[in-house]
Amino acid sequence: LGPSGCGKTTTLRMINRLIEPDGGRILVDGVDTHQIDPVRLRLKMGYVIQQTGLFPHMTVADNVATVPRLWDWDAARVKARVDELLELVGLPPREYRRRYPHQLSGGQRQRVGFARALGADPPILLMDEPFGAVDRITRERLQHEFISIQRSLGKTVVFVTHDIDEAVMVGDRICLMKMQAEIAQYDTPDAILTRPASDYVSQFLGRDRLVRRMSIEPIHHDALEHPAGGPAANEPRVQATSTLSEAFAAALSSPTEKAAVIDGERYIGSFSATSLLESLRRERPDATTEGGSQVASGV
């Protein structure tokens, strides 16, 4: 994560040796990438770029089949893998496998690009602003789909973005960079939002970082009430895994100004918008420069 020109894409391309580093080492599974043939290294990494990079003269199926064919998979295995991946990204094979890129919407092209990157089931995915070229609504849909797919596949993903909201949504850890490829902070999204390591990090996050924090943080149990009679029949229900943002929206839309938290069908407690905000204030989210992980390092 970082501003344009800070070295995000350069860093990404050093991982698969599209750009050779001037010094230092990059290790993949403990092995220096300079000890690995660059072609074999790249074949073991999926690569997704902003403009998808689909071959315009090839069908959707042929685009997705690119890497499996480079690995000399037999035709039946390639077809099965293509169909599996198209289903995974929400493009029914019977409808889409014979289409060409120009016959697809921007969001559909991004899905095909993602499917192609997964072609030979690589353990690592490199994604360079993959959703940057589509409209906001499509982008949010693709982000949620990516998160769902990633949870099921469990890949190691290096994801480049300049959008703090996107980084908070999709990242397990965030490396925030300054110009000249200096690392300002490397930490979890929650740690960066609650404990910025410097004034630069605070300024990059902006004044609405509390809203961003609410989009990833689960409901606080100390915000819950436990009425003896249980929740009112007309109280909205939210799952225990819901974020504070989702919970806040439920409380604001409630005729009772409260919402109930459930785990499956089991009632856990109720909350109001006020109790949610009070639980956040107790954690002092306004801290700016204490804590966090700051690294002064060039790339």
GROMACS .gro file of C-alpha atoms in nm:
model
  299
    1LEU     CA    1   0.000   0.000   0.000
    2GLY     CA    2   0.126   0.346  -0.081
    3PRO     CA    3   0.110   0.649  -0.311
    4SER     CA    4   0.175   0.627  -0.684
    5GLY     CA    5   0.546   0.602  -0.762
    6CYS     CA    6   0.657   0.469  -0.423
    7GLY     CA    7   0.776   0.134  -0.562
    8LYS     CA    8   0.482  -0.101  -0.505
    9THR     CA    9   0.477  -0.254  -0.855
   10THR     CA   10   0.857  -0.263  -0.872
   11THR     CA   11   0.864  -0.459  -0.546
   12LEU     CA   12   0.598  -0.698  -0.676
   13ARG     CA   13   0.786  -0.761  -0.999
   14MET     CA   14   1.106  -0.836  -0.812
   15ILE     CA   15   0.932  -1.132  -0.652
   16ASN     CA   16   0.893  -1.312  -0.986
   17ARG     CA   17   1.210  -1.155  -1.131
   18LEU     CA   18   1.041  -0.950  -1.399
   19ILE     CA   19   1.265  -0.687  -1.241
   20GLU     CA   20   1.597  -0.796  -1.094
   21PRO     CA   21   1.684  -0.639  -0.756
   22ASP     CA   22   2.007  -0.438  -0.730
   23GLY     CA   23   2.090  -0.601  -0.399
   24GLY     CA   24   1.959  -0.810  -0.115
   25ARG     CA   25   1.770  -1.138  -0.140
   26ILE     CA   26   1.411  -1.247  -0.194
   27LEU     CA   27   1.328  -1.586  -0.044
   28VAL     CA   28   1.039  -1.808  -0.150
   29ASP     CA   29   0.992  -2.104   0.085
   30GLY     CA   30   1.339  -2.028   0.217
   31VAL     CA   31   1.505  -2.042  -0.126
   32ASP     CA   32   1.675  -1.740  -0.284
   33THR     CA   33   1.485  -1.665  -0.607
   34HIS     CA   34   1.818  -1.617  -0.788
   35GLN     CA   35   1.875  -1.991  -0.740
   36ILE     CA   36   1.552  -2.070  -0.927
   37ASP     CA   37   1.516  -2.064  -1.306
   38PRO     CA   38   1.307  -1.748  -1.373
   39VAL     CA   39   1.067  -1.926  -1.608
   40ARG     CA   40   0.994  -2.201  -1.356
   41LEU     CA   41   0.967  -1.939  -1.082
   42ARG     CA   42   0.700  -1.749  -1.278
   43LEU     CA   43   0.510  -2.064  -1.367
   44LYS     CA   44   0.467  -2.127  -0.995
   45MET     CA   45   0.319  -1.783  -0.936
   46GLY     CA   46  -0.012  -1.649  -1.056
   47TYR     CA   47   0.001  -1.290  -1.185
   48VAL     CA   48  -0.297  -1.054  -1.215
   49ILE     CA   49  -0.267  -0.697  -1.344
   50GLN     CA   50  -0.506  -0.403  -1.359
   51GLN     CA   51  -0.591  -0.430  -1.729
   52THR     CA   52  -0.619  -0.813  -1.704
   53GLY     CA   53  -0.367  -0.873  -1.987
   54LEU     CA   54  -0.596  -1.125  -2.157
   55PHE     CA   55  -0.495  -1.239  -2.505
   56PRO     CA   56  -0.759  -1.074  -2.729
   57HIS     CA   57  -0.736  -1.340  -3.004
   58MET     CA   58  -0.799  -1.627  -2.761
   59THR     CA   59  -1.126  -1.744  -2.609
   60VAL     CA   60  -1.195  -1.729  -2.238
   61ALA     CA   61  -1.120  -2.102  -2.209
   62ASP     CA   62  -0.790  -2.070  -2.395
   63ASN     CA   63  -0.685  -1.775  -2.181
   64VAL     CA   64  -0.752  -1.967  -1.859
   65ALA     CA   65  -0.574  -2.273  -2.001
   66THR     CA   66  -0.250  -2.083  -2.075
   67VAL     CA   67  -0.036  -2.201  -1.783
   68PRO     CA   68  -0.170  -2.559  -1.759
   69ARG     CA   69  -0.075  -2.604  -2.125
   70LEU     CA   70   0.273  -2.467  -2.055
   71TRP     CA   71   0.298  -2.743  -1.794
   72ASP     CA   72   0.197  -2.996  -2.064
   73TRP     CA   73  -0.125  -3.104  -1.898
   74ASP     CA   74  -0.336  -3.339  -2.111
   75ALA     CA   75  -0.646  -3.198  -2.283
   76ALA     CA   76  -0.900  -3.359  -2.050
   77ARG     CA   77  -0.725  -3.227  -1.741
   78VAL     CA   78  -0.698  -2.878  -1.892
   79LYS     CA   79  -1.070  -2.870  -1.979
   80ALA     CA   80  -1.170  -2.987  -1.633
   81ARG     CA   81  -0.949  -2.724  -1.470
   82VAL     CA   82  -1.083  -2.446  -1.693
   83ASP     CA   83  -1.443  -2.537  -1.613
   84GLU     CA   84  -1.363  -2.562  -1.242
   85LEU     CA   85  -1.205  -2.216  -1.235
   86LEU     CA   86  -1.478  -2.050  -1.438
   87GLU     CA   87  -1.734  -2.188  -1.193
   88LEU     CA   88  -1.517  -2.062  -0.905
   89VAL     CA   89  -1.518  -1.703  -1.034
   90GLY     CA   90  -1.889  -1.705  -1.118
   91LEU     CA   91  -1.874  -1.749  -1.496
   92PRO     CA   92  -2.072  -2.060  -1.604
   93PRO     CA   93  -1.846  -2.251  -1.850
   94ARG     CA   94  -2.122  -2.330  -2.100
   95GLU     CA   95  -2.196  -1.960  -2.132
   96TYR     CA   96  -1.847  -1.810  -2.121
   97ARG     CA   97  -1.577  -2.055  -2.230
   98ARG     CA   98  -1.615  -1.975  -2.603
   99ARG     CA   99  -1.642  -1.598  -2.564
  100TYR     CA  100  -1.360  -1.357  -2.646
  101PRO     CA  101  -1.237  -1.079  -2.415
  102HIS     CA  102  -1.407  -0.804  -2.618
  103GLN     CA  103  -1.741  -0.975  -2.552
  104LEU     CA  104  -1.702  -0.939  -2.174
  105SER     CA  105  -1.765  -0.656  -1.929
  106GLY     CA  106  -1.478  -0.511  -1.728
  107GLY     CA  107  -1.573  -0.713  -1.422
  108GLN     CA  108  -1.598  -1.034  -1.625
  109ARG     CA  109  -1.254  -0.975  -1.776
  110GLN     CA  110  -1.111  -0.932  -1.427
  111ARG     CA  111  -1.269  -1.263  -1.324
  112VAL     CA  112  -1.113  -1.436  -1.624
  113GLY     CA  113  -0.776  -1.280  -1.540
  114PHE     CA  114  -0.805  -1.411  -1.185
  115ALA     CA  115  -0.905  -1.757  -1.310
  116ARG     CA  116  -0.606  -1.761  -1.546
  117ALA     CA  117  -0.372  -1.673  -1.258
  118LEU     CA  118  -0.507  -1.976  -1.070
  119GLY     CA  119  -0.469  -2.202  -1.374
  120ALA     CA  120  -0.204  -2.443  -1.249
  121ASP     CA  121  -0.298  -2.399  -0.881
  122PRO     CA  122   0.010  -2.189  -0.786
  123PRO     CA  123   0.086  -2.145  -0.415
  124ILE     CA  124   0.154  -1.771  -0.464
  125LEU     CA  125  -0.053  -1.502  -0.636
  126LEU     CA  126   0.083  -1.160  -0.732
  127MET     CA  127  -0.195  -0.906  -0.786
  128ASP     CA  128  -0.113  -0.556  -0.911
  129GLU     CA  129  -0.414  -0.327  -0.852
  130PRO     CA  130  -0.638  -0.597  -1.004
  131PHE     CA  131  -0.964  -0.409  -0.946
  132GLY     CA  132  -0.842  -0.059  -1.027
  133ALA     CA  133  -0.988  -0.038  -1.380
  134VAL     CA  134  -1.354  -0.112  -1.299
  135ASP     CA  135  -1.634   0.102  -1.157
  136ARG     CA  136  -1.687   0.130  -0.782
  137ILE     CA  137  -1.985  -0.107  -0.757
  138THR     CA  138  -1.812  -0.376  -0.963
  139ARG     CA  139  -1.494  -0.323  -0.767
  140GLU     CA  140  -1.664  -0.380  -0.431
  141ARG     CA  141  -1.831  -0.694  -0.566
  142LEU     CA  142  -1.497  -0.828  -0.694
  143GLN     CA  143  -1.329  -0.752  -0.362
  144HIS     CA  144  -1.588  -0.954  -0.171
  145GLU     CA  145  -1.564  -1.239  -0.422
  146PHE     CA  146  -1.184  -1.236  -0.393
  147ILE     CA  147  -1.203  -1.257  -0.014
  148SER     CA  148  -1.445  -1.549  -0.034
  149ILE     CA  149  -1.229  -1.737  -0.286
  150GLN     CA  150  -0.913  -1.668  -0.088
  151ARG     CA  151  -1.069  -1.808   0.228
  152SER     CA  152  -1.150  -2.131   0.045
  153LEU     CA  153  -0.815  -2.165  -0.136
  154GLY     CA  154  -0.571  -2.032   0.125
  155LYS     CA  155  -0.315  -1.893  -0.120
  156THR     CA  156  -0.029  -1.660  -0.030
  157VAL     CA  157  -0.122  -1.333  -0.201
  158VAL     CA  158   0.086  -1.020  -0.251
  159PHE     CA  159  -0.170  -0.752  -0.339
  160VAL     CA  160  -0.070  -0.404  -0.458
  161THR     CA  161  -0.308  -0.112  -0.408
  162HIS     CA  162  -0.303   0.263  -0.342
  163ASP     CA  163  -0.648   0.244  -0.177
  164ILE     CA  164  -0.641   0.221   0.204
  165ASP     CA  165  -1.000   0.094   0.216
  166GLU     CA  166  -0.915  -0.190  -0.022
  167ALA     CA  167  -0.603  -0.277   0.177
  168VAL     CA  168  -0.800  -0.289   0.502
  169MET     CA  169  -1.069  -0.504   0.341
  170VAL     CA  170  -0.853  -0.769   0.174
  171GLY     CA  171  -0.527  -0.769   0.371
  172ASP     CA  172  -0.415  -0.983   0.664
  173ARG     CA  173  -0.108  -0.760   0.696
  174ILE     CA  174  -0.035  -0.425   0.533
  175CYS     CA  175   0.302  -0.285   0.429
  176LEU     CA  176   0.255   0.092   0.397
  177MET     CA  177   0.528   0.250   0.184
  178LYS     CA  178   0.654   0.605   0.145
  179MET     CA  179   0.831   0.750  -0.157
  180GLN     CA  180   1.175   0.601  -0.232
  181ALA     CA  181   1.033   0.262  -0.127
  182GLU     CA  182   1.073   0.334   0.244
  183ILE     CA  183   0.850   0.119   0.464
  184ALA     CA  184   0.648   0.341   0.697
  185GLN     CA  185   0.468   0.060   0.882
  186TYR     CA  186   0.418  -0.314   0.843
  187ASP     CA  187   0.138  -0.446   1.059
  188THR     CA  188  -0.213  -0.587   1.074
  189PRO     CA  189  -0.494  -0.363   0.945
  190ASP     CA  190  -0.629  -0.319   1.297
  191ALA     CA  191  -0.288  -0.223   1.437
  192ILE     CA  192  -0.229   0.031   1.161
  193LEU     CA  193  -0.573   0.186   1.211
  194THR     CA  194  -0.549   0.201   1.591
  195ARG     CA  195  -0.174   0.255   1.641
  196PRO     CA  196  -0.023   0.446   1.346
  197ALA     CA  197   0.357   0.439   1.375
  198SER     CA  198   0.414   0.797   1.257
  199ASP     CA  199   0.250   1.120   1.148
  200TYR     CA  200   0.291   1.006   0.786
  201VAL     CA  201   0.083   0.695   0.855
  202SER     CA  202  -0.185   0.899   1.034
  203GLN     CA  203  -0.206   1.144   0.744
  204PHE     CA  204  -0.225   0.861   0.490
  205LEU     CA  205  -0.512   0.701   0.682
  206GLY     CA  206  -0.703   1.027   0.701
  207ARG     CA  207  -0.949   1.147   0.961
  208ASP     CA  208  -1.206   0.874   0.894
  209ARG     CA  209  -0.990   0.583   1.006
  210LEU     CA  210  -1.246   0.499   1.277
  211VAL     CA  211  -1.494   0.420   0.999
  212ARG     CA  212  -1.235   0.198   0.831
  213ARG     CA  213  -1.166   0.023   1.158
  214MET     CA  214  -1.536  -0.050   1.201
  215SER     CA  215  -1.541  -0.221   0.860
  216ILE     CA  216  -1.302  -0.494   0.980
  217GLU     CA  217  -1.349  -0.516   1.356
  218PRO     CA  218  -1.595  -0.766   1.508
  219ILE     CA  219  -1.869  -0.671   1.752
  220HIS     CA  220  -1.736  -0.602   2.102
  221HIS     CA  221  -1.892  -0.825   2.365
  222ASP     CA  222  -1.874  -0.545   2.621
  223ALA     CA  223  -2.124  -0.354   2.404
  224LEU     CA  224  -2.391  -0.621   2.455
  225GLU     CA  225  -2.685  -0.618   2.690
  226HIS     CA  226  -2.860  -0.936   2.806
  227PRO     CA  227  -3.229  -0.866   2.872
  228ALA     CA  228  -3.405  -1.138   3.071
  229GLY     CA  229  -3.681  -1.176   2.816
  230GLY     CA  230  -3.448  -1.199   2.519
  231PRO     CA  231  -3.460  -0.971   2.215
  232ALA     CA  232  -3.774  -0.798   2.095
  233ALA     CA  233  -3.943  -0.974   1.804
  234ASN     CA  234  -3.882  -0.680   1.571
  235GLU     CA  235  -3.513  -0.635   1.655
  236PRO     CA  236  -3.288  -0.694   1.351
  237ARG     CA  237  -3.055  -0.993   1.383
  238VAL     CA  238  -2.684  -0.993   1.299
  239GLN     CA  239  -2.445  -1.285   1.316
  240ALA     CA  240  -2.168  -1.291   1.577
  241THR     CA  241  -1.915  -1.272   1.293
  242SER     CA  242  -2.055  -0.940   1.168
  243THR     CA  243  -1.836  -0.630   1.166
  244LEU     CA  244  -1.899  -0.321   1.375
  245SER     CA  245  -2.001  -0.140   1.058
  246GLU     CA  246  -2.268  -0.401   0.980
  247ALA     CA  247  -2.386  -0.400   1.341
  248PHE     CA  248  -2.407  -0.021   1.349
  249ALA     CA  249  -2.620  -0.018   1.032
  250ALA     CA  250  -2.855  -0.277   1.185
  251ALA     CA  251  -2.900  -0.075   1.503
  252LEU     CA  252  -2.970   0.247   1.314
  253SER     CA  253  -3.238   0.077   1.103
  254SER     CA  254  -3.407  -0.088   1.402
  255PRO     CA  255  -3.750   0.033   1.521
  256THR     CA  256  -3.630  -0.032   1.878
  257GLU     CA  257  -3.288   0.131   1.815
  258LYS     CA  258  -3.136  -0.203   1.910
  259ALA     CA  259  -3.026  -0.519   1.730
  260ALA     CA  260  -2.964  -0.875   1.845
  261VAL     CA  261  -2.645  -1.078   1.801
  262ILE     CA  262  -2.692  -1.445   1.721
  263ASP     CA  263  -2.453  -1.733   1.667
  264GLY     CA  264  -2.639  -1.951   1.421
  265GLU     CA  265  -2.976  -1.958   1.598
  266ARG     CA  266  -2.843  -1.897   1.951
  267TYR     CA  267  -2.909  -1.554   2.101
  268ILE     CA  268  -2.600  -1.390   2.251
  269GLY     CA  269  -2.706  -1.036   2.339
  270SER     CA  270  -2.838  -0.704   2.213
  271PHE     CA  271  -2.675  -0.370   2.143
  272SER     CA  272  -2.753  -0.014   2.041
  273ALA     CA  273  -2.555   0.226   1.825
  274THR     CA  274  -2.464   0.414   2.143
  275SER     CA  275  -2.326   0.105   2.317
  276LEU     CA  276  -2.114   0.024   2.011
  277LEU     CA  277  -1.963   0.372   2.005
  278GLU     CA  278  -1.897   0.363   2.380
  279SER     CA  279  -1.711   0.033   2.346
  280LEU     CA  280  -1.492   0.190   2.077
  281ARG     CA  281  -1.417   0.495   2.290
  282ARG     CA  282  -1.305   0.275   2.578
  283GLU     CA  283  -1.028   0.140   2.354
  284ARG     CA  284  -0.896   0.492   2.280
  285PRO     CA  285  -0.883   0.460   1.900
  286ASP     CA  286  -0.745   0.815   1.876
  287ALA     CA  287  -0.388   0.702   1.951
  288THR     CA  288  -0.165   0.820   1.667
  289THR     CA  289   0.200   0.751   1.717
  290GLU     CA  290   0.232   0.500   2.000
  291GLY     CA  291   0.283   0.135   1.918
  292GLY     CA  292   0.281  -0.007   1.569
  293SER     CA  293   0.567  -0.149   1.371
  294GLN     CA  294   0.787   0.104   1.192
  295VAL     CA  295   1.068  -0.011   0.967
  296ALA     CA  296   1.321   0.221   0.802
  297SER     CA  297   1.430   0.019   0.504
  298GLY     CA  298   1.503   0.086   0.139
  299VAL     CA  299   1.418  -0.159  -0.138
   0.00000   0.00000   0.00000
